[in-house]
Short mmCIF file of C-alpha atoms in Angstrom, two decimals:
data_model
loop_
_atom_site.label_atom_id
_atom_site.label_comp_id
_atom_site.label_asym_id
_atom_site.label_seq_id
_atom_site.Cartn_x
_atom_site.Cartn_y
_atom_site.Cartn_z
CA GLY A 5 0.00 0.00 0.00
CA ASP A 6 0.87 3.67 -0.10
CA SER A 7 3.24 5.04 2.53
CA VAL A 8 4.93 8.32 3.44
CA THR A 9 8.17 8.61 5.38
CA GLN A 10 9.34 11.83 7.00
CA MET A 11 12.66 12.62 8.58
CA GLU A 12 12.87 11.92 12.27
CA GLY A 13 12.34 14.85 14.58
CA PRO A 14 12.27 16.89 16.55
CA VAL A 15 14.07 19.61 14.63
CA THR A 16 15.39 22.58 16.59
CA LEU A 17 16.65 25.67 14.79
CA SER A 18 17.58 29.23 15.54
CA GLU A 19 15.57 32.02 13.97
CA GLU A 20 16.61 32.80 10.37
CA ALA A 21 18.15 29.35 9.88
CA PHE A 22 17.47 27.28 6.77
CA LEU A 23 14.94 24.49 7.12
CA THR A 24 14.67 21.18 5.30
CA ILE A 25 12.26 18.43 6.28
CA ASN A 26 12.64 15.36 4.11
CA CYS A 27 9.66 13.42 2.83
CA THR A 28 9.57 10.39 0.55
CA TYR A 29 6.60 8.42 -0.62
CA THR A 30 5.68 5.11 -2.16
CA ALA A 31 2.53 4.89 -4.21
CA THR A 32 1.05 3.31 -7.27
CA GLY A 33 0.48 5.82 -10.01
CA TYR A 34 1.00 9.51 -9.50
CA PRO A 35 -0.31 10.76 -6.19
CA SER A 36 -0.96 14.36 -5.22
CA LEU A 37 1.39 15.47 -2.44
CA PHE A 38 0.73 17.81 0.45
CA TRP A 39 2.34 19.46 3.41
CA TYR A 40 0.09 20.23 6.35
CA VAL A 41 1.06 22.20 9.45
CA GLN A 42 -0.45 21.75 12.90
CA TYR A 43 0.01 24.37 15.60
CA PRO A 44 -0.39 23.30 19.25
CA GLY A 45 -3.98 22.39 20.09
CA GLU A 46 -5.21 23.08 16.56
CA GLY A 47 -6.30 21.13 13.51
CA LEU A 48 -4.28 20.67 10.36
CA GLN A 49 -3.83 23.54 7.95
CA LEU A 50 -2.83 23.01 4.34
CA LEU A 51 0.57 24.60 3.82
CA LEU A 52 1.19 23.71 0.17
CA LYS A 53 0.57 21.02 -2.38
CA ALA A 54 1.69 19.68 -5.77
CA THR A 55 -0.31 17.49 -8.06
CA LYS A 56 2.17 16.33 -10.70
CA ALA A 57 5.85 15.73 -11.26
CA ASP A 58 8.10 18.81 -11.19
CA ASP A 59 5.34 20.99 -9.72
CA LYS A 60 6.53 23.30 -6.99
CA GLY A 61 4.16 24.20 -4.19
CA SER A 62 4.87 27.33 -2.21
CA ASN A 63 3.26 29.33 0.57
CA LYS A 64 4.45 31.67 3.35
CA GLY A 65 8.09 31.23 2.30
CA PHE A 66 7.87 27.42 2.34
CA GLU A 67 8.52 25.45 -0.84
CA ALA A 68 8.44 21.82 -1.92
CA THR A 69 9.03 20.27 -5.33
CA TYR A 70 7.40 17.03 -6.50
CA ARG A 71 10.32 14.83 -7.59
CA LYS A 72 9.07 11.72 -9.31
CA GLU A 73 12.53 10.31 -9.97
CA THR A 74 13.40 10.30 -6.27
CA THR A 75 9.77 9.96 -5.03
CA SER A 76 10.36 12.91 -2.75
CA PHE A 77 8.61 16.10 -1.65
CA HIS A 78 11.03 17.82 0.71
CA LEU A 79 9.88 20.93 2.54
CA GLU A 80 12.24 23.92 2.62
CA LYS A 81 12.27 27.44 3.97
CA GLY A 82 15.14 29.84 3.66
CA SER A 83 14.71 31.69 6.94
CA VAL A 84 12.52 30.29 9.70
CA GLN A 85 10.74 32.34 12.34
CA VAL A 86 9.70 31.52 15.87
CA SER A 87 6.10 31.49 14.65
CA ASP A 88 6.93 28.53 12.36
CA SER A 89 7.24 26.28 15.40
CA ALA A 90 4.67 23.53 14.81
CA VAL A 91 4.28 19.94 13.66
CA TYR A 92 4.61 19.38 9.92
CA PHE A 93 2.95 16.45 8.16
CA CYS A 94 3.72 15.24 4.67
CA ALA A 95 0.85 13.41 2.98
CA SER A 96 0.00 11.75 -0.29
CA ARG A 97 -3.33 11.21 -1.93
CA GLY A 98 -3.64 8.32 -4.31
CA GLY A 99 -6.17 7.72 -6.97
CA THR A 100 -8.95 6.24 -4.82
CA SER A 101 -12.33 7.80 -5.34
CA TYR A 102 -12.63 8.96 -1.77
CA GLY A 103 -9.25 10.68 -1.72
CA LYS A 104 -7.75 8.98 1.29
CA LEU A 105 -4.67 10.75 2.61
CA THR A 106 -1.65 8.78 3.73
CA PHE A 107 0.29 10.77 6.33
CA GLY A 108 3.87 10.67 7.40
CA GLN A 109 4.56 10.47 11.10
CA GLY A 110 5.00 14.23 11.50
CA THR A 111 8.05 16.33 12.31
CA ILE A 112 8.11 18.65 15.29
CA LEU A 113 9.86 21.93 14.52
CA THR A 114 10.97 24.28 17.28
CA VAL A 115 12.50 27.63 16.38
CA HIS A 116 14.34 29.60 19.07
CA PRO A 117 14.86 33.37 18.99
CA ASP B 5 -15.51 32.94 7.86
CA ALA B 6 -14.76 29.57 9.46
CA MET B 7 -15.21 26.82 6.88
CA VAL B 8 -15.06 23.63 8.94
CA ILE B 9 -16.38 24.02 12.45
CA GLN B 10 -16.12 21.51 15.24
CA ASN B 11 -18.00 21.61 18.51
CA PRO B 12 -17.13 21.44 21.22
CA ARG B 13 -13.40 22.15 21.12
CA TYR B 14 -12.93 20.27 24.38
CA GLN B 15 -15.12 17.42 25.57
CA VAL B 16 -14.83 15.50 28.81
CA THR B 17 -16.77 12.28 29.25
CA GLN B 18 -16.79 9.37 31.65
CA PHE B 19 -15.69 5.88 30.89
CA GLY B 20 -18.54 4.10 29.12
CA LYS B 21 -20.75 7.19 28.76
CA PRO B 22 -21.80 7.83 25.15
CA VAL B 23 -20.53 11.02 23.60
CA THR B 24 -21.23 12.83 20.32
CA LEU B 25 -18.87 15.17 18.53
CA SER B 26 -20.13 17.58 15.91
CA CYS B 27 -18.75 18.91 12.65
CA SER B 28 -20.28 21.41 10.26
CA GLN B 29 -19.04 22.95 7.05
CA THR B 30 -19.91 26.00 4.98
CA LEU B 31 -18.07 24.77 1.88
CA ASN B 32 -20.87 22.59 0.49
CA HIS B 33 -18.35 19.80 0.02
CA ASN B 34 -19.48 16.30 -0.92
CA VAL B 35 -16.99 14.41 1.21
CA MET B 36 -16.59 14.54 4.99
CA TYR B 37 -13.98 12.62 6.97
CA TRP B 38 -13.41 11.80 10.63
CA TYR B 39 -9.88 11.24 11.92
CA GLN B 40 -8.54 10.22 15.29
CA GLN B 41 -5.21 11.71 16.31
CA LYS B 42 -3.40 10.55 19.40
CA SER B 43 -0.59 12.48 20.94
CA SER B 44 2.49 12.86 18.72
CA GLN B 45 0.98 10.68 16.00
CA ALA B 46 -0.36 11.22 12.52
CA PRO B 47 -4.13 11.42 12.07
CA LYS B 48 -5.81 8.06 11.52
CA LEU B 49 -8.85 7.90 9.25
CA LEU B 50 -11.90 6.37 10.93
CA PHE B 51 -14.49 6.75 8.17
CA HIS B 52 -15.85 9.10 5.58
CA TYR B 53 -19.05 10.03 3.79
CA TYR B 54 -19.26 10.68 0.08
CA ASP B 55 -22.62 12.45 0.00
CA LYS B 56 -24.80 9.99 1.89
CA ASP B 57 -22.60 6.97 1.25
CA PHE B 58 -20.83 5.86 4.40
CA ASN B 59 -17.43 4.17 4.21
CA ASN B 60 -15.81 2.61 7.23
CA GLU B 61 -12.08 1.91 7.45
CA ALA B 62 -11.46 -1.77 8.03
CA ASP B 63 -9.79 -1.26 11.40
CA THR B 64 -12.25 1.24 12.87
CA PRO B 65 -13.77 -0.23 16.06
CA ASP B 66 -17.52 -0.81 16.16
CA ASN B 67 -17.62 1.55 19.12
CA PHE B 68 -17.34 4.43 16.64
CA GLN B 69 -20.35 5.39 14.56
CA SER B 70 -21.19 8.35 12.38
CA ARG B 71 -24.22 10.19 11.05
CA ARG B 72 -24.58 12.71 8.28
CA PRO B 73 -28.12 14.12 8.29
CA ASN B 74 -27.39 16.64 5.54
CA THR B 75 -24.53 18.05 3.47
CA SER B 76 -23.44 20.50 6.14
CA PHE B 77 -23.34 18.36 9.26
CA CYS B 78 -21.59 15.19 10.31
CA PHE B 79 -21.50 13.61 13.77
CA LEU B 80 -19.14 11.17 15.42
CA ASP B 81 -20.75 8.97 18.07
CA ILE B 82 -18.63 7.00 20.50
CA ARG B 83 -20.97 4.50 22.10
CA SER B 84 -18.90 3.43 25.08
CA PRO B 85 -15.72 5.47 25.36
CA GLY B 86 -12.71 3.77 26.84
CA LEU B 87 -9.56 5.36 28.20
CA GLY B 88 -7.85 4.51 24.93
CA ASP B 89 -10.30 6.68 23.00
CA ALA B 90 -8.92 9.87 24.53
CA ALA B 91 -7.56 11.77 21.54
CA MET B 92 -8.03 14.72 19.24
CA TYR B 93 -10.81 14.10 16.73
CA LEU B 94 -10.48 15.93 13.45
CA CYS B 95 -13.14 16.52 10.85
CA ALA B 96 -12.17 17.29 7.27
CA THR B 97 -13.99 17.98 4.02
CA ARG B 98 -13.21 17.72 0.34
CA ALA B 99 -15.10 19.01 -2.66
CA GLY B 100 -15.25 15.63 -4.35
CA ARG B 101 -16.45 16.26 -7.85
CA LEU B 102 -14.73 19.44 -8.90
CA ALA B 103 -11.62 19.33 -11.04
CA GLY B 104 -8.57 19.53 -8.82
CA ALA B 105 -10.68 18.83 -5.74
CA ASP B 106 -7.98 16.85 -4.02
CA THR B 107 -7.44 19.05 -0.97
CA GLN B 108 -8.88 18.19 2.41
CA TYR B 109 -9.81 21.08 4.67
CA PHE B 110 -9.60 20.37 8.38
CA GLY B 111 -11.50 21.74 11.31
CA PRO B 112 -9.79 22.79 14.54
CA GLY B 113 -10.49 19.47 16.22
CA THR B 114 -12.21 18.33 19.39
CA ARG B 115 -9.99 17.20 22.25
CA LEU B 116 -11.73 14.30 24.01
CA THR B 117 -10.82 13.39 27.58
CA VAL B 118 -12.15 10.17 29.11
CA LEU B 119 -12.22 9.99 32.90
#
């Protein structure tokens, strides 16, 4: 079945540092790929998405590129802020009619001033 | 302009006492999902509705039921909550039929405590 693997956390950075959170997937066909962010005590918010190979999703300074050849969708941000501290989930959506999401295990990011 | 609303945000129940969690949406989406998320884990899909069609995940316990009386509302019923059911419950919606409708929109969640 489909699966998503994220880099182990937690990740701790200083403000303005560069962020990379690795994500790889296995799926049949060509899934859509997503990054969701979850702030403490809140639900998941869509951060960005890409629906086909070589697409780049971007939002709020975060970027991720759909790499079919490496089955990856790594999240990057050039300069993190304290307000970016949250849990980040990578997810894939296969071709099933009900659009089931397969989530990675989540990566906790803490940014210090 | 909240799009997916969950009530209550925090729910406390007693062991074995039935509890209902509520989700409503203003997006007019066809698909509604219920997830269970335990601490430091990824959300786990319990079931979903595509319009009125109910679809249970194979490993969802019978203790969990759902109702969708209309497009806007969906309820999660836990018939006899156990200590292991304490979790965050997330509702999500998806447009379903529209082109590119592959994004799920999540509500803020209900944190369930079982005493």
